[in-house]
Amino acid sequence: MKIGDKASRNARWRMKVDRPPELQNVEPKQERSELPPAQMRHIDKRNNSYAFNPETVGADDLSYIQQCLDRQWRSRETTNGIDDEDIAAAITLVIYKSIYEKRLDEFRLVRVPGEPTNGLAYCTSDNTFLIRNPKPERKTSLPCEIENQLIKTKNHCQIVFASRWAVYFNGWALRKLTEAKSCEIYPFSGDIKELLEAMTQVIQHFGHGVDRRYTLPKFRNIIPDFALGRLGLDPLNVALLTGTDSYFSDKAGFYFCIHQQVIQDTHVAIVNHLEGISVETDRVADNKIVCGDAWVGHGRCVTPDNLRSYVDRIKRGLSKKTGRGYLASIIAHHNWLTLYVSEIFRFVTSARDVENPYCDILVSASGDLCATINDKNKEDYPYGRSIPVGSVASSLWHYYLEHLKTLPVRLRAWERKFGNAVLEHIQTPSNPPFFYLMQNKILPSISQSKRNIVFGDVHITEMPGLIRHYLRSMLSRHGVHWALIEAYMGHCISGRYTHSDFAEGMQADIINCVCPVIDTLLEDLGWCDL
């Protein structure tokens, strides 16, 4: 019998009539809905989302949310952890507890979670929070009037209220907090309303194009970082605090090792700013960027000293003589020199691939001060991006090209292909990328033992992420504009801004502002001395 046919309807009607008189008008008991209480809930069927009015939040609502969270946590004790639905519920609980317990009369979301995905919280200008349905039947987008008010980031959530309280979470930190079955709110001493106003001014500045060259479509690396950076906070701490760096946010243990110190530093910076006290940017001795003594059990850090020691290790490899004869020594020297050149360009261009240190390095030289980087995983510039590298790195590259011409004819066939392919690639940019040829055995490969050179106690494949923070911090401390740093790192070139827009709009500024600092750093670290 089909559900929708006439017999089925008659059968259901007879069942209702045959019920006792006192139960005929009583509907069967339905299971409890997982939706919040009615006074909090407004269902927008068009967008498959729930809009909450914080003015109607009460103690019963908070306890209901807490009960839902407890049930979810208990049901996942034997699974792989917390999912996006739990994260959304935890964020919601923190928001409502803040509103209910502190009776905040004014608040605004400064930074919100990333691309509108399931189970994340948003705030609109009319003080209404929008919670996406954790399990929509199909993907939906937010209304235009709401979406236009959001500053979209990726997989992170940072909520700042215009009062004495702030909440900072990223995905991993919130997972750890929810696993501990607790959520924390970190207080700031002093009203941070001025900070929010400063951020608003920065938004307006970049949004309305005071200088069109710095009007980039993605603000996630500029707005909060720039506003906090103006207070003198260390750029690395800013990046960690705002969750802008995916390399660090992927490390579950890292965030908790340094989180309290970052909060304390931010607290001091904001208080000093509000009290009119100047803050020193070189707070950490010897320009040392400390990543915490217990980060994933290693205590990794980047300093000028261990950078110099890393350079010295490669130089010692350049001077090694093998016992296999003249040709073997030439090949060994050549491989070490290739490693040296690749690492210097990884440093100056902030190449970011951490799985294979040779997949997105220099592919060609275009002019005296620029190099083209093969960011093959970047959809925004699939043909590479042109990055000024400075005179020191450019001179080293030309030295390397001259070295290729001196390779003896007696080298093996792949060595001859190596020299010819590189020289041909310089003349014909449409050829395969330089290190693509190496990966496909057309060029000489560097042995795994040489790839596994240890940088302090950090594996060489993890060095680029640390180097990037070192370079970002050093450029900032030398007075380079934050927008230029972000563009130089390749963070902000996306959307309608193509590779050519970047080259035409910001390359001259980078050559004039960034390259002199890069040259100074290379000379100080000993990269330029062979």
PDB file of C-alpha atoms in Angstrom, residues 38 109 132 184 224 314 321 323 406 433 471 484:
ATOM      1  CA  ALA A  38      10.863  29.861  20.355  1.00  0.00           C
ATOM      2  CA  LEU A 109      31.480  41.755  15.122  1.00  0.00           C
ATOM      3  CA  ARG A 132      23.805  28.835   9.646  1.00  0.00           C
ATOM      4  CA  GLU A 184      36.790  30.866  27.886  1.00  0.00           C
ATOM      5  CA  PRO A 224      42.897  43.460  12.200  1.00  0.00           C
ATOM      6  CA  ILE A 314      75.139  24.634   3.169  1.00  0.00           C
ATOM      7  CA  LYS A 321      85.423  16.988  -1.603  1.00  0.00           C
ATOM      8  CA  GLY A 323      86.614  10.466  -2.802  1.00  0.00           C
ATOM      9  CA  THR A 406      81.234  25.930 -16.675  1.00  0.00           C
ATOM     10  CA  PRO A 433      59.211  25.434 -14.631  1.00  0.00           C
ATOM     11  CA  LEU A 471      60.822  37.828   7.179  1.00  0.00           C
ATOM     12  CA  LEU A 484      53.203  45.983   0.927  1.00  0.00           C
TER      13      LEU A 484
END
